PDB file of N, CA, C and O in Angstrom:
ATOM      1  N   MET A   1     -21.371 -89.931 108.715  1.00  0.00           N
ATOM      2  CA  MET A   1     -21.194 -88.438 108.637  1.00  0.00           C
ATOM      3  C   MET A   1     -21.161 -88.061 107.176  1.00  0.00           C
ATOM      4  O   MET A   1     -20.616 -88.787 106.365  1.00  0.00           O
ATOM      5  N   LYS A   2     -21.654 -86.854 106.904  1.00  0.00           N
ATOM      6  CA  LYS A   2     -21.636 -86.425 105.537  1.00  0.00           C
ATOM      7  C   LYS A   2     -20.294 -85.876 105.143  1.00  0.00           C
ATOM      8  O   LYS A   2     -19.539 -85.258 105.946  1.00  0.00           O
ATOM      9  N   ALA A   3     -19.842 -86.152 103.907  1.00  0.00           N
ATOM     10  CA  ALA A   3     -18.550 -85.681 103.416  1.00  0.00           C
ATOM     11  C   ALA A   3     -18.706 -84.361 102.796  1.00  0.00           C
ATOM     12  O   ALA A   3     -19.802 -84.017 102.200  1.00  0.00           O
ATOM     13  N   ASP A   4     -17.649 -83.601 102.898  1.00  0.00           N
ATOM     14  CA  ASP A   4     -17.576 -82.317 102.147  1.00  0.00           C
ATOM     15  C   ASP A   4     -18.686 -81.268 102.623  1.00  0.00           C
ATOM     16  O   ASP A   4     -19.185 -80.560 101.832  1.00  0.00           O
ATOM     17  N   ILE A   5     -19.016 -81.196 103.874  1.00  0.00           N
ATOM     18  CA  ILE A   5     -19.981 -80.263 104.315  1.00  0.00           C
ATOM     19  C   ILE A   5     -19.277 -78.994 104.988  1.00  0.00           C
ATOM     20  O   ILE A   5     -19.935 -78.009 105.157  1.00  0.00           O
ATOM     21  N   HIS A   6     -18.052 -79.116 105.326  1.00  0.00           N
ATOM     22  CA  HIS A   6     -17.365 -78.032 105.988  1.00  0.00           C
ATOM     23  C   HIS A   6     -16.738 -77.082 104.981  1.00  0.00           C
ATOM     24  O   HIS A   6     -16.257 -77.476 103.908  1.00  0.00           O
ATOM     25  N   PRO A   7     -16.713 -75.796 105.270  1.00  0.00           N
ATOM     26  CA  PRO A   7     -16.174 -74.776 104.351  1.00  0.00           C
ATOM     27  C   PRO A   7     -14.653 -74.924 104.337  1.00  0.00           C
ATOM     28  O   PRO A   7     -14.030 -75.368 105.327  1.00  0.00           O
ATOM     29  N   LYS A   8     -14.034 -74.535 103.221  1.00  0.00           N
ATOM     30  CA  LYS A   8     -12.604 -74.634 103.109  1.00  0.00           C
ATOM     31  C   LYS A   8     -11.974 -73.423 103.939  1.00  0.00           C
ATOM     32  O   LYS A   8     -12.516 -72.324 103.894  1.00  0.00           O
ATOM     33  N   VAL A   9     -10.880 -73.652 104.601  1.00  0.00           N
ATOM     34  CA  VAL A   9     -10.218 -72.662 105.431  1.00  0.00           C
ATOM     35  C   VAL A   9      -8.951 -72.317 104.728  1.00  0.00           C
ATOM     36  O   VAL A   9      -8.100 -73.199 104.313  1.00  0.00           O
ATOM     37  N   PHE A  10      -8.633 -71.018 104.591  1.00  0.00           N
ATOM     38  CA  PHE A  10      -7.461 -70.557 103.988  1.00  0.00           C
ATOM     39  C   PHE A  10      -6.541 -69.857 105.018  1.00  0.00           C
ATOM     40  O   PHE A  10      -7.029 -69.263 105.959  1.00  0.00           O
ATOM     41  N   GLU A  11      -5.230 -69.871 104.763  1.00  0.00           N
ATOM     42  CA  GLU A  11      -4.333 -69.103 105.562  1.00  0.00           C
ATOM     43  C   GLU A  11      -4.167 -67.689 104.813  1.00  0.00           C
ATOM     44  O   GLU A  11      -3.843 -67.640 103.639  1.00  0.00           O
ATOM     45  N   ILE A  12      -4.633 -66.644 105.551  1.00  0.00           N
ATOM     46  CA  ILE A  12      -4.648 -65.331 104.898  1.00  0.00           C
ATOM     47  C   ILE A  12      -3.989 -64.325 105.776  1.00  0.00           C
ATOM     48  O   ILE A  12      -3.538 -64.639 106.933  1.00  0.00           O
ATOM     49  N   GLU A  13      -3.910 -63.092 105.298  1.00  0.00           N
ATOM     50  CA  GLU A  13      -3.447 -61.942 106.086  1.00  0.00           C
ATOM     51  C   GLU A  13      -4.533 -60.928 106.094  1.00  0.00           C
ATOM     52  O   GLU A  13      -5.016 -60.513 105.077  1.00  0.00           O
ATOM     53  N   ILE A  14      -4.883 -60.479 107.280  1.00  0.00           N
ATOM     54  CA  ILE A  14      -5.843 -59.366 107.411  1.00  0.00           C
ATOM     55  C   ILE A  14      -5.027 -58.082 107.194  1.00  0.00           C
ATOM     56  O   ILE A  14      -4.055 -57.802 107.830  1.00  0.00           O
ATOM     57  N   SER A  15      -5.506 -57.243 106.249  1.00  0.00           N
ATOM     58  CA  SER A  15      -4.774 -55.967 105.902  1.00  0.00           C
ATOM     59  C   SER A  15      -5.605 -54.773 106.485  1.00  0.00           C
ATOM     60  O   SER A  15      -6.742 -54.684 106.268  1.00  0.00           O
ATOM     61  N   CYS A  16      -4.819 -53.878 107.147  1.00  0.00           N
ATOM     62  CA  CYS A  16      -5.481 -52.673 107.668  1.00  0.00           C
ATOM     63  C   CYS A  16      -5.106 -51.534 106.728  1.00  0.00           C
ATOM     64  O   CYS A  16      -4.082 -51.595 105.980  1.00  0.00           O
ATOM     65  N   ALA A  17      -5.850 -50.470 106.806  1.00  0.00           N
ATOM     66  CA  ALA A  17      -5.647 -49.224 105.988  1.00  0.00           C
ATOM     67  C   ALA A  17      -4.278 -48.615 106.325  1.00  0.00           C
ATOM     68  O   ALA A  17      -3.635 -47.899 105.451  1.00  0.00           O
ATOM     69  N   CYS A  18      -3.784 -48.817 107.593  1.00  0.00           N
ATOM     70  CA  CYS A  18      -2.503 -48.197 107.987  1.00  0.00           C
ATOM     71  C   CYS A  18      -1.309 -48.993 107.468  1.00  0.00           C
ATOM     72  O   CYS A  18      -0.217 -48.476 107.602  1.00  0.00           O
ATOM     73  N   GLY A  19      -1.584 -50.191 106.941  1.00  0.00           N
ATOM     74  CA  GLY A  19      -0.467 -51.027 106.352  1.00  0.00           C
ATOM     75  C   GLY A  19      -0.106 -52.166 107.216  1.00  0.00           C
ATOM     76  O   GLY A  19       0.665 -53.023 106.811  1.00  0.00           O
ATOM     77  N   ALA A  20      -0.729 -52.364 108.379  1.00  0.00           N
ATOM     78  CA  ALA A  20      -0.432 -53.465 109.265  1.00  0.00           C
ATOM     79  C   ALA A  20      -1.042 -54.703 108.687  1.00  0.00           C
ATOM     80  O   ALA A  20      -2.094 -54.711 108.076  1.00  0.00           O
ATOM     81  N   LYS A  21      -0.390 -55.835 108.801  1.00  0.00           N
ATOM     82  CA  LYS A  21      -0.862 -57.133 108.375  1.00  0.00           C
ATOM     83  C   LYS A  21      -0.861 -58.197 109.488  1.00  0.00           C
ATOM     84  O   LYS A  21       0.110 -58.143 110.237  1.00  0.00           O
ATOM     85  N   TYR A  22      -1.895 -58.988 109.647  1.00  0.00           N
ATOM     86  CA  TYR A  22      -2.037 -60.022 110.657  1.00  0.00           C
ATOM     87  C   TYR A  22      -2.325 -61.347 110.067  1.00  0.00           C
ATOM     88  O   TYR A  22      -3.324 -61.483 109.385  1.00  0.00           O
ATOM     89  N   PRO A  23      -1.468 -62.316 110.189  1.00  0.00           N
ATOM     90  CA  PRO A  23      -1.762 -63.641 109.677  1.00  0.00           C
ATOM     91  C   PRO A  23      -2.835 -64.375 110.516  1.00  0.00           C
ATOM     92  O   PRO A  23      -2.891 -64.244 111.676  1.00  0.00           O
ATOM     93  N   THR A  24      -3.710 -65.079 109.810  1.00  0.00           N
ATOM     94  CA  THR A  24      -4.769 -65.866 110.471  1.00  0.00           C
ATOM     95  C   THR A  24      -5.298 -66.897 109.547  1.00  0.00           C
ATOM     96  O   THR A  24      -4.783 -67.049 108.420  1.00  0.00           O
ATOM     97  N   HIS A  25      -6.344 -67.569 109.890  1.00  0.00           N
ATOM     98  CA  HIS A  25      -7.122 -68.527 109.154  1.00  0.00           C
ATOM     99  C   HIS A  25      -8.537 -68.086 109.008  1.00  0.00           C
ATOM    100  O   HIS A  25      -9.118 -67.510 109.939  1.00  0.00           O
ATOM    101  N   SER A  26      -9.077 -68.282 107.762  1.00  0.00           N
ATOM    102  CA  SER A  26     -10.438 -67.767 107.559  1.00  0.00           C
ATOM    103  C   SER A  26     -11.085 -68.500 106.375  1.00  0.00           C
ATOM    104  O   SER A  26     -10.388 -69.075 105.564  1.00  0.00           O
ATOM    105  N   THR A  27     -12.366 -68.439 106.332  1.00  0.00           N
ATOM    106  CA  THR A  27     -12.998 -69.049 105.193  1.00  0.00           C
ATOM    107  C   THR A  27     -13.109 -68.032 104.037  1.00  0.00           C
ATOM    108  O   THR A  27     -13.362 -68.436 102.913  1.00  0.00           O
ATOM    109  N   LYS A  28     -12.779 -66.845 104.297  1.00  0.00           N
ATOM    110  CA  LYS A  28     -12.685 -65.828 103.192  1.00  0.00           C
ATOM    111  C   LYS A  28     -11.276 -65.752 102.719  1.00  0.00           C
ATOM    112  O   LYS A  28     -10.342 -65.996 103.508  1.00  0.00           O
ATOM    113  N   LYS A  29     -11.095 -65.356 101.487  1.00  0.00           N
ATOM    114  CA  LYS A  29      -9.730 -65.396 100.917  1.00  0.00           C
ATOM    115  C   LYS A  29      -9.012 -64.056 101.229  1.00  0.00           C
ATOM    116  O   LYS A  29      -7.727 -63.985 101.119  1.00  0.00           O
ATOM    117  N   GLN A  30      -9.780 -63.019 101.532  1.00  0.00           N
ATOM    118  CA  GLN A  30      -9.082 -61.679 101.776  1.00  0.00           C
ATOM    119  C   GLN A  30      -9.957 -60.911 102.728  1.00  0.00           C
ATOM    120  O   GLN A  30     -11.202 -60.844 102.570  1.00  0.00           O
ATOM    121  N   ILE A  31      -9.309 -60.248 103.761  1.00  0.00           N
ATOM    122  CA  ILE A  31     -10.078 -59.452 104.663  1.00  0.00           C
ATOM    123  C   ILE A  31      -9.334 -58.102 104.852  1.00  0.00           C
ATOM    124  O   ILE A  31      -8.145 -58.063 105.083  1.00  0.00           O
ATOM    125  N   ASN A  32     -10.041 -56.955 104.556  1.00  0.00           N
ATOM    126  CA  ASN A  32      -9.457 -55.652 104.724  1.00  0.00           C
ATOM    127  C   ASN A  32     -10.251 -54.867 105.788  1.00  0.00           C
ATOM    128  O   ASN A  32     -11.486 -54.946 105.733  1.00  0.00           O
ATOM    129  N   VAL A  33      -9.586 -54.277 106.662  1.00  0.00           N
ATOM    130  CA  VAL A  33     -10.169 -53.505 107.833  1.00  0.00           C
ATOM    131  C   VAL A  33      -9.664 -52.014 107.651  1.00  0.00           C
ATOM    132  O   VAL A  33      -8.634 -51.739 107.099  1.00  0.00           O
ATOM    133  N   GLU A  34     -10.514 -51.098 108.227  1.00  0.00           N
ATOM    134  CA  GLU A  34     -10.151 -49.746 108.168  1.00  0.00           C
ATOM    135  C   GLU A  34      -9.303 -49.259 109.344  1.00  0.00           C
ATOM    136  O   GLU A  34      -8.556 -48.392 109.219  1.00  0.00           O
ATOM    137  N   ILE A  35      -9.418 -49.913 110.527  1.00  0.00           N
ATOM    138  CA  ILE A  35      -8.736 -49.525 111.674  1.00  0.00           C
ATOM    139  C   ILE A  35      -8.372 -50.786 112.513  1.00  0.00           C
ATOM    140  O   ILE A  35      -9.180 -51.772 112.533  1.00  0.00           O
ATOM    141  N   CYS A  36      -7.188 -50.806 113.108  1.00  0.00           N
ATOM    142  CA  CYS A  36      -6.717 -51.989 113.887  1.00  0.00           C
ATOM    143  C   CYS A  36      -6.132 -51.483 115.183  1.00  0.00           C
ATOM    144  O   CYS A  36      -6.141 -50.284 115.438  1.00  0.00           O
ATOM    145  N   SER A  37      -5.594 -52.406 116.007  1.00  0.00           N
ATOM    146  CA  SER A  37      -5.013 -51.998 117.265  1.00  0.00           C
ATOM    147  C   SER A  37      -3.713 -51.182 117.081  1.00  0.00           C
ATOM    148  O   SER A  37      -3.341 -50.495 117.983  1.00  0.00           O
ATOM    149  N   ALA A  38      -3.066 -51.216 115.901  1.00  0.00           N
ATOM    150  CA  ALA A  38      -1.855 -50.491 115.699  1.00  0.00           C
ATOM    151  C   ALA A  38      -2.197 -48.988 115.402  1.00  0.00           C
ATOM    152  O   ALA A  38      -1.329 -48.174 115.632  1.00  0.00           O
ATOM    153  N   CYS A  39      -3.379 -48.757 114.915  1.00  0.00           N
ATOM    154  CA  CYS A  39      -3.671 -47.366 114.566  1.00  0.00           C
ATOM    155  C   CYS A  39      -4.871 -46.713 115.275  1.00  0.00           C
ATOM    156  O   CYS A  39      -5.267 -45.628 115.132  1.00  0.00           O
ATOM    157  N   HIS A  40      -5.571 -47.512 116.073  1.00  0.00           N
ATOM    158  CA  HIS A  40      -6.800 -47.046 116.794  1.00  0.00           C
ATOM    159  C   HIS A  40      -6.330 -46.069 117.873  1.00  0.00           C
ATOM    160  O   HIS A  40      -5.379 -46.336 118.648  1.00  0.00           O
ATOM    161  N   PRO A  41      -6.934 -44.934 118.040  1.00  0.00           N
ATOM    162  CA  PRO A  41      -6.585 -43.855 119.074  1.00  0.00           C
ATOM    163  C   PRO A  41      -6.604 -44.447 120.496  1.00  0.00           C
ATOM    164  O   PRO A  41      -5.806 -44.008 121.316  1.00  0.00           O
ATOM    165  N   PHE A  42      -7.459 -45.327 120.847  1.00  0.00           N
ATOM    166  CA  PHE A  42      -7.532 -45.875 122.231  1.00  0.00           C
ATOM    167  C   PHE A  42      -6.234 -46.669 122.532  1.00  0.00           C
ATOM    168  O   PHE A  42      -5.694 -46.488 123.649  1.00  0.00           O
ATOM    169  N   PHE A  43      -5.758 -47.395 121.613  1.00  0.00           N
ATOM    170  CA  PHE A  43      -4.601 -48.204 121.881  1.00  0.00           C
ATOM    171  C   PHE A  43      -3.284 -47.520 121.686  1.00  0.00           C
ATOM    172  O   PHE A  43      -2.229 -47.817 122.275  1.00  0.00           O
ATOM    173  N   THR A  44      -3.250 -46.493 120.818  1.00  0.00           N
ATOM    174  CA  THR A  44      -2.023 -45.690 120.600  1.00  0.00           C
ATOM    175  C   THR A  44      -1.852 -44.599 121.632  1.00  0.00           C
ATOM    176  O   THR A  44      -0.717 -44.035 121.762  1.00  0.00           O
ATOM    177  N   GLY A  45      -2.833 -44.248 122.446  1.00  0.00           N
ATOM    178  CA  GLY A  45      -2.700 -43.212 123.472  1.00  0.00           C
ATOM    179  C   GLY A  45      -2.836 -41.794 122.896  1.00  0.00           C
ATOM    180  O   GLY A  45      -2.598 -40.840 123.563  1.00  0.00           O
ATOM    181  N   LYS A  46      -3.345 -41.685 121.688  1.00  0.00           N
ATOM    182  CA  LYS A  46      -3.550 -40.369 121.031  1.00  0.00           C
ATOM    183  C   LYS A  46      -5.000 -39.955 121.101  1.00  0.00           C
ATOM    184  O   LYS A  46      -5.393 -39.041 120.404  1.00  0.00           O
ATOM    185  N   GLN A  47      -5.761 -40.578 121.918  1.00  0.00           N
ATOM    186  CA  GLN A  47      -7.152 -40.268 122.064  1.00  0.00           C
ATOM    187  C   GLN A  47      -7.344 -38.918 122.797  1.00  0.00           C
ATOM    188  O   GLN A  47      -6.653 -38.648 123.789  1.00  0.00           O
ATOM    189  N   LYS A  48      -8.216 -38.011 122.345  1.00  0.00           N
ATOM    190  CA  LYS A  48      -8.439 -36.759 122.923  1.00  0.00           C
ATOM    191  C   LYS A  48      -9.792 -36.772 123.553  1.00  0.00           C
ATOM    192  O   LYS A  48     -10.717 -37.235 123.033  1.00  0.00           O
ATOM    193  N   LEU A  49      -9.855 -36.070 124.735  1.00  0.00           N
ATOM    194  CA  LEU A  49     -11.153 -35.906 125.347  1.00  0.00           C
ATOM    195  C   LEU A  49     -11.750 -34.646 124.841  1.00  0.00           C
ATOM    196  O   LEU A  49     -11.083 -33.607 124.802  1.00  0.00           O
ATOM    197  N   ILE A  50     -12.897 -34.706 124.367  1.00  0.00           N
ATOM    198  CA  ILE A  50     -13.650 -33.565 123.852  1.00  0.00           C
ATOM    199  C   ILE A  50     -14.521 -32.940 124.969  1.00  0.00           C
ATOM    200  O   ILE A  50     -15.455 -33.664 125.437  1.00  0.00           O
ATOM    201  N   ASP A  51     -14.307 -31.702 125.326  1.00  0.00           N
ATOM    202  CA  ASP A  51     -15.093 -31.060 126.350  1.00  0.00           C
ATOM    203  C   ASP A  51     -16.181 -30.366 125.744  1.00  0.00           C
ATOM    204  O   ASP A  51     -16.008 -29.278 125.076  1.00  0.00           O
ATOM    205  N   THR A  52     -17.387 -30.846 125.795  1.00  0.00           N
ATOM    206  CA  THR A  52     -18.531 -30.282 125.170  1.00  0.00           C
ATOM    207  C   THR A  52     -19.232 -29.445 126.208  1.00  0.00           C
ATOM    208  O   THR A  52     -19.647 -29.967 127.237  1.00  0.00           O
ATOM    209  N   ALA A  53     -19.513 -28.224 125.876  1.00  0.00           N
ATOM    210  CA  ALA A  53     -20.304 -27.268 126.746  1.00  0.00           C
ATOM    211  C   ALA A  53     -19.582 -27.105 128.098  1.00  0.00           C
ATOM    212  O   ALA A  53     -20.288 -26.791 129.090  1.00  0.00           O
ATOM    213  N   GLY A  54     -18.337 -27.249 128.274  1.00  0.00           N
ATOM    214  CA  GLY A  54     -17.571 -26.950 129.499  1.00  0.00           C
ATOM    215  C   GLY A  54     -17.932 -27.829 130.624  1.00  0.00           C
ATOM    216  O   GLY A  54     -17.918 -27.473 131.808  1.00  0.00           O
ATOM    217  N   ARG A  55     -18.238 -29.121 130.349  1.00  0.00           N
ATOM    218  CA  ARG A  55     -18.740 -30.015 131.458  1.00  0.00           C
ATOM    219  C   ARG A  55     -17.572 -30.372 132.364  1.00  0.00           C
ATOM    220  O   ARG A  55     -17.798 -30.489 133.556  1.00  0.00           O
ATOM    221  N   VAL A  56     -16.315 -30.542 131.853  1.00  0.00           N
ATOM    222  CA  VAL A  56     -15.199 -30.820 132.717  1.00  0.00           C
ATOM    223  C   VAL A  56     -14.917 -29.654 133.676  1.00  0.00           C
ATOM    224  O   VAL A  56     -14.749 -29.833 134.896  1.00  0.00           O
ATOM    225  N   GLU A  57     -14.942 -28.397 133.128  1.00  0.00           N
ATOM    226  CA  GLU A  57     -14.704 -27.261 133.974  1.00  0.00           C
ATOM    227  C   GLU A  57     -15.818 -27.100 135.036  1.00  0.00           C
ATOM    228  O   GLU A  57     -15.502 -26.715 136.183  1.00  0.00           O
ATOM    229  N   ARG A  58     -17.097 -27.355 134.677  1.00  0.00           N
ATOM    230  CA  ARG A  58     -18.144 -27.223 135.595  1.00  0.00           C
ATOM    231  C   ARG A  58     -18.025 -28.312 136.677  1.00  0.00           C
ATOM    232  O   ARG A  58     -18.315 -28.010 137.842  1.00  0.00           O
ATOM    233  N   PHE A  59     -17.606 -29.536 136.302  1.00  0.00           N
ATOM    234  CA  PHE A  59     -17.386 -30.522 137.341  1.00  0.00           C
ATOM    235  C   PHE A  59     -16.282 -30.160 138.336  1.00  0.00           C
ATOM    236  O   PHE A  59     -16.429 -30.317 139.519  1.00  0.00           O
ATOM    237  N   ASN A  60     -15.142 -29.609 137.805  1.00  0.00           N
ATOM    238  CA  ASN A  60     -14.070 -29.199 138.604  1.00  0.00           C
ATOM    239  C   ASN A  60     -14.460 -28.005 139.557  1.00  0.00           C
ATOM    240  O   ASN A  60     -14.103 -28.044 140.793  1.00  0.00           O
ATOM    241  N   ARG A  61     -15.304 -27.112 139.112  1.00  0.00           N
ATOM    242  CA  ARG A  61     -15.763 -26.027 139.938  1.00  0.00           C
ATOM    243  C   ARG A  61     -16.687 -26.546 141.111  1.00  0.00           C
ATOM    244  O   ARG A  61     -16.673 -26.138 142.255  1.00  0.00           O
ATOM    245  N   LYS A  62     -17.522 -27.507 140.718  1.00  0.00           N
ATOM    246  CA  LYS A  62     -18.537 -27.957 141.625  1.00  0.00           C
ATOM    247  C   LYS A  62     -17.805 -28.806 142.790  1.00  0.00           C
ATOM    248  O   LYS A  62     -18.215 -28.683 143.969  1.00  0.00           O
ATOM    249  N   TYR A  63     -16.783 -29.587 142.481  1.00  0.00           N
ATOM    250  CA  TYR A  63     -16.169 -30.435 143.449  1.00  0.00           C
ATOM    251  C   TYR A  63     -14.874 -29.893 144.024  1.00  0.00           C
ATOM    252  O   TYR A  63     -14.157 -30.615 144.679  1.00  0.00           O
ATOM    253  N   LYS A  64     -14.553 -28.623 143.692  1.00  0.00           N
ATOM    254  CA  LYS A  64     -13.310 -28.062 144.127  1.00  0.00           C
ATOM    255  C   LYS A  64     -13.298 -27.889 145.665  1.00  0.00           C
ATOM    256  O   LYS A  64     -12.288 -28.027 146.376  1.00  0.00           O
ATOM    257  N   LYS A  65     -14.468 -27.699 146.260  1.00  0.00           N
ATOM    258  CA  LYS A  65     -14.562 -27.467 147.733  1.00  0.00           C
ATOM    259  C   LYS A  65     -14.303 -28.761 148.462  1.00  0.00           C
ATOM    260  O   LYS A  65     -13.967 -28.694 149.621  1.00  0.00           O
ATOM    261  N   PHE A  66     -14.406 -29.947 147.844  1.00  0.00           N
ATOM    262  CA  PHE A  66     -14.077 -31.168 148.507  1.00  0.00           C
ATOM    263  C   PHE A  66     -12.592 -31.611 148.344  1.00  0.00           C
ATOM    264  O   PHE A  66     -12.269 -32.653 148.846  1.00  0.00           O
ATOM    265  N   GLU A  67     -11.866 -30.802 147.577  1.00  0.00           N
ATOM    266  CA  GLU A  67     -10.474 -31.158 147.285  1.00  0.00           C
ATOM    267  C   GLU A  67      -9.624 -31.042 148.550  1.00  0.00           C
ATOM    268  O   GLU A  67      -9.686 -30.015 149.280  1.00  0.00           O
ATOM    269  N   LYS A  68      -8.740 -32.031 148.802  1.00  0.00           N
ATOM    270  CA  LYS A  68      -7.874 -31.935 149.996  1.00  0.00           C
ATOM    271  C   LYS A  68      -6.672 -31.114 149.710  1.00  0.00           C
ATOM    272  O   LYS A  68      -6.070 -31.153 148.550  1.00  0.00           O
ATOM    273  N   LYS A  69      -6.265 -30.244 150.627  1.00  0.00           N
ATOM    274  CA  LYS A  69      -5.158 -29.366 150.347  1.00  0.00           C
ATOM    275  C   LYS A  69      -3.861 -29.807 151.005  1.00  0.00           C
ATOM    276  O   LYS A  69      -3.799 -30.549 151.737  1.00  0.00           O
TER     277      LYS A  69
END
């Protein structure tokens, strides 16, 4: 087997723009990300549904006749 063909692995912390840090191993010495699970709207529950052109209202009007009372 050939010697010294594998890249060196470092213990690093991935840094997010929100300030969260995650320890891991990588061949890179530093990793910075813009968004993580601590600040992403999907995971925080702060995601908003955008109603474009009244599609939700149109759907509700169309299927209101099938609604059980």
